[in-house]
Tab-separated table of C-alpha atoms in Angstrom:
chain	number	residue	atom	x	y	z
A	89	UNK	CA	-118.935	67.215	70.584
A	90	UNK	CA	-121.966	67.556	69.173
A	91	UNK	CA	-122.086	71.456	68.389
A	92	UNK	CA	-118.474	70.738	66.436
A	93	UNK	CA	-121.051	68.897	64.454
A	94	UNK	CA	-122.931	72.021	63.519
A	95	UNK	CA	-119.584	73.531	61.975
A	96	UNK	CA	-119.064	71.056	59.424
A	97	UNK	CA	-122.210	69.870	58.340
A	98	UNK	CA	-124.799	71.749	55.777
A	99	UNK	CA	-127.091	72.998	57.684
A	100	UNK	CA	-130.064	71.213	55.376
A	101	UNK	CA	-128.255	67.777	55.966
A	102	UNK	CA	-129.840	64.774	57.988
A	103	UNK	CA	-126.124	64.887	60.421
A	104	UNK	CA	-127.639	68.366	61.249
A	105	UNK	CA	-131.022	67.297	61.786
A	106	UNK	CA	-129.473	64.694	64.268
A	107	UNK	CA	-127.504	67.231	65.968
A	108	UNK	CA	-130.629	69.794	66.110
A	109	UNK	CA	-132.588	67.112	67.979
A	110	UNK	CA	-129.931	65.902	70.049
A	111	UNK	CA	-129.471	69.338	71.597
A	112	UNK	CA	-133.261	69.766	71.591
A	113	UNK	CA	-133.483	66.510	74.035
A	114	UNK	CA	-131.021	67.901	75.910
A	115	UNK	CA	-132.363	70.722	77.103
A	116	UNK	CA	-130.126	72.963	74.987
A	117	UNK	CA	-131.180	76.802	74.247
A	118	UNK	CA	-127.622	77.970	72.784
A	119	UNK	CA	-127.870	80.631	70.264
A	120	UNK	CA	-125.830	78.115	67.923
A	121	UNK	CA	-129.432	75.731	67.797
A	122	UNK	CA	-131.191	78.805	67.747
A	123	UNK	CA	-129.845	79.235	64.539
A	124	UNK	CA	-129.609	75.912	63.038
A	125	UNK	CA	-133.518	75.267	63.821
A	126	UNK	CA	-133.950	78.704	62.060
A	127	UNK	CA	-131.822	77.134	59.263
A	128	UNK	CA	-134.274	73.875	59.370
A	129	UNK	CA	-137.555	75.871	59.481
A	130	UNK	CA	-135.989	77.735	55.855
A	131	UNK	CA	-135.570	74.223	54.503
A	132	UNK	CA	-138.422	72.790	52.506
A	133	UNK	CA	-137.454	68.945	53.459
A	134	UNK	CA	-136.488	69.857	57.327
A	135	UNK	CA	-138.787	72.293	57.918
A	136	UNK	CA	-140.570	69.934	60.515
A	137	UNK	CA	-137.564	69.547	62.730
A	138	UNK	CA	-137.011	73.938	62.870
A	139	UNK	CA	-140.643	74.091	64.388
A	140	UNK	CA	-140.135	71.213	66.517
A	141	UNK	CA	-136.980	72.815	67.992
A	142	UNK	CA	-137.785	76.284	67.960
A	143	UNK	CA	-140.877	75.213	69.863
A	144	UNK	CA	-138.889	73.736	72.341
A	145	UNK	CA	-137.042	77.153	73.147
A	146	UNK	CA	-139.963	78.873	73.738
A	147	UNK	CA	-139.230	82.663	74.251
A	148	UNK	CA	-136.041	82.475	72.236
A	149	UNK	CA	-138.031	80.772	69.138
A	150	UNK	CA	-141.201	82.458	69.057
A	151	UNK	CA	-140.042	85.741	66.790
A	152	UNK	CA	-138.708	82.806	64.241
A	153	UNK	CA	-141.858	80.989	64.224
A	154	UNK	CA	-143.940	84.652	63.731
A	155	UNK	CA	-141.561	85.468	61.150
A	156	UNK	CA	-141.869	82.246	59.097
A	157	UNK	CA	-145.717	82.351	59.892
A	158	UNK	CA	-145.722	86.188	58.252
A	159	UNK	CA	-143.689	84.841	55.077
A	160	UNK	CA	-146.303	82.102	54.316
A	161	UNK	CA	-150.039	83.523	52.473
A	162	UNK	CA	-152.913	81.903	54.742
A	163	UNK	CA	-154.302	80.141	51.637
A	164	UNK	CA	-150.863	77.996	51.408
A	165	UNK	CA	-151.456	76.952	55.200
A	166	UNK	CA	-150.991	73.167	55.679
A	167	UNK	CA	-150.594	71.283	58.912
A	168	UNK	CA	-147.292	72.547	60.125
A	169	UNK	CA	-148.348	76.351	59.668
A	170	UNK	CA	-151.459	75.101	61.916
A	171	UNK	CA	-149.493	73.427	64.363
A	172	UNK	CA	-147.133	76.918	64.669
A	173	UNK	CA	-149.875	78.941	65.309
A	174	UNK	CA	-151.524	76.641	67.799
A	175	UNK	CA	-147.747	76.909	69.471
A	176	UNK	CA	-147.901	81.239	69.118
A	177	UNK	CA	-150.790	80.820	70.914
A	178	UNK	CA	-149.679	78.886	73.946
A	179	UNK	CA	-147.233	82.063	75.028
A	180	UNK	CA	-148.923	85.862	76.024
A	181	UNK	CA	-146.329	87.569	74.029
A	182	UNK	CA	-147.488	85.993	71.128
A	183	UNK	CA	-151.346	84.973	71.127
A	184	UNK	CA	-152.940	88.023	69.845
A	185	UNK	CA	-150.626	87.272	66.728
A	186	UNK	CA	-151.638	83.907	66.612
A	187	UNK	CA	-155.436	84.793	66.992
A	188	UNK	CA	-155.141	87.470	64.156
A	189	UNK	CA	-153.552	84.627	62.087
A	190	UNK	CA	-155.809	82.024	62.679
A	191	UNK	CA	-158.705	84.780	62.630
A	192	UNK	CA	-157.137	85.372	58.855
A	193	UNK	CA	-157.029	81.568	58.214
A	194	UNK	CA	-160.541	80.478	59.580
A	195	UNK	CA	-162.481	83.183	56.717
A	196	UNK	CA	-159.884	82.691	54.376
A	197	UNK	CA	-159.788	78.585	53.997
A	198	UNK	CA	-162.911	76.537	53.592
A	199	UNK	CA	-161.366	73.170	52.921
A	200	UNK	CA	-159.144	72.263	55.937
A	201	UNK	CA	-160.321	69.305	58.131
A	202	UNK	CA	-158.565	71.359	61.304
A	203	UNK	CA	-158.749	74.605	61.560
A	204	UNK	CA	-158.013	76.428	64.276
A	205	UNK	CA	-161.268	77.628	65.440
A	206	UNK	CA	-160.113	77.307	68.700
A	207	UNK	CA	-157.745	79.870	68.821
A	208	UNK	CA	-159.640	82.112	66.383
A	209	UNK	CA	-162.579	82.158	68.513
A	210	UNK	CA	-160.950	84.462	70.695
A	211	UNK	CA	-161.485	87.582	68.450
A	212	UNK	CA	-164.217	89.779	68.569
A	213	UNK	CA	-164.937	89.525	64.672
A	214	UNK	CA	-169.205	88.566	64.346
A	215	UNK	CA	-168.592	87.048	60.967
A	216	UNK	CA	-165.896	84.589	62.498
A	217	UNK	CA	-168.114	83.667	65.437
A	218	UNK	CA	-170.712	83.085	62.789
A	219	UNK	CA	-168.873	81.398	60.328
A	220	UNK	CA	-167.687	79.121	63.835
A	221	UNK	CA	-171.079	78.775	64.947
A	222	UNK	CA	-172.569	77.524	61.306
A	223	UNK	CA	-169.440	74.788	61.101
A	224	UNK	CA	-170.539	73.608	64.919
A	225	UNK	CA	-173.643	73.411	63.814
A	226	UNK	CA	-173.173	71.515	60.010
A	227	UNK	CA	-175.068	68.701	58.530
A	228	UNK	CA	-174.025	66.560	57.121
A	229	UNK	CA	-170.490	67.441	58.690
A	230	UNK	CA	-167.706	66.909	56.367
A	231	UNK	CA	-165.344	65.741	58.925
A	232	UNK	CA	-165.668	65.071	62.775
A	233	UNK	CA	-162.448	66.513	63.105
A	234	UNK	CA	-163.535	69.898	61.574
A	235	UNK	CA	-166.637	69.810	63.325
A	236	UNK	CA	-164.919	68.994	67.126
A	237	UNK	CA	-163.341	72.204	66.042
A	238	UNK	CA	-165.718	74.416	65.378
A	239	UNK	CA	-167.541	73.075	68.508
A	240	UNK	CA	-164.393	73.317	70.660
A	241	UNK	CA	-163.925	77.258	68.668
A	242	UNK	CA	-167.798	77.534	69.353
A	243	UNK	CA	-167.468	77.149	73.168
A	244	UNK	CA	-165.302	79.926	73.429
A	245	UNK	CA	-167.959	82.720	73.454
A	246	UNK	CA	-170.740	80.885	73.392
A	247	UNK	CA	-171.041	77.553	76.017
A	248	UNK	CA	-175.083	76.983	75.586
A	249	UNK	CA	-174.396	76.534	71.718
A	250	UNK	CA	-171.815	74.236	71.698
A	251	UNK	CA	-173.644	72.011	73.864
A	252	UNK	CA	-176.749	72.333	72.182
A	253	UNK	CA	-174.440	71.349	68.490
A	254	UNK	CA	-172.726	68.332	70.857
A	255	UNK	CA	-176.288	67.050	71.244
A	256	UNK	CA	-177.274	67.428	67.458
A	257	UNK	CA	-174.069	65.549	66.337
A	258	UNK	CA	-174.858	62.694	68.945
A	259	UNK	CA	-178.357	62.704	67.751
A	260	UNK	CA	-177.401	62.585	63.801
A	261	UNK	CA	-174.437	59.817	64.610
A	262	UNK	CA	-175.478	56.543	63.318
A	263	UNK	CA	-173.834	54.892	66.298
A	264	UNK	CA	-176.267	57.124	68.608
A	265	UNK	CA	-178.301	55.304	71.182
């Protein structure tokens, strides 16, 4: 009953959105929510609920999720592009597209409060892994979020470092003891 649903509703309408979730909790993979997640992740207002769903068919959403990743410039990343790339990442067929990405992102943008150092780390780029190591290693840091980041990014390649930016950042804290 609830793929007739699919046939009659806009695909950008909140009865789809229902249906795309209700098939995602069940454990659905059709080709027909293949689609209609594709549908959502073209949809400014929905575009939430296409990640969410194509995340949660794995293989059969990944080339969707590269694809929209592709289509949007680095410097117009917000959260959900950063949350699809962190996704790329998690699967071998994908992660050297998501490091490239979030290689491209991390020199690129400045201003986010989590980047995905983590995942950029991976690359053998020196001006990334410097650009990681000065963020582990800023003070005042703009946000602990950013920082845990580059720390967490920092780690990566270079263990001694991160701990020794851990310990600055506990030393600096006001709530250090």
């Amino acid at each position: 009953p609830i793929k007739a649903i699919l046939v009659k509703t806009s695909p950008s309408s909140l009865m789809a959105v229902y249906a795309c979730v209700a098939l995602q909790k069940l454990g659905d993979e059709s080709d027909e929510l293949v689609q209609l997640s594709n549908e959502l992740l073209n949809s400014n207002e929905r575009r939430h609920v296409g990640i969410s769903a194509l995340s949660s068919l794995r293989e059969k959403g990944l080339p969707f999720l590269r694809s929209y990743l592709e289509a949007v410039p680095v410097n117009a990343w917000e959260d959900l592009q950063i949350q699809v790339v962190r996704h790329l990442s998690l699967h071998a067929e994908s992660r050297d597209f998501a490091v490239e990405k979030a290689s491209q992102y991390c020199i690129a943008v400045h201003g986010s409060l989590n980047p995905p150092y983590d995942i950029a780390a991976t690359a053998a780029d020196t001006q990334l892994r410097e650009l990681i190591t000065d963020k582990a290693f800023e003070v005042p840091s703009v946000s602990a979020a950013r920082t845990y980041c580059a720390i967490k990014g920092l780690a990566k390649f270079d263990n001694k470092r991160a701990i020794e930016a851990i310990i600055l950042h506990l030393r600096k804290s006001a709530h250090y003891e």
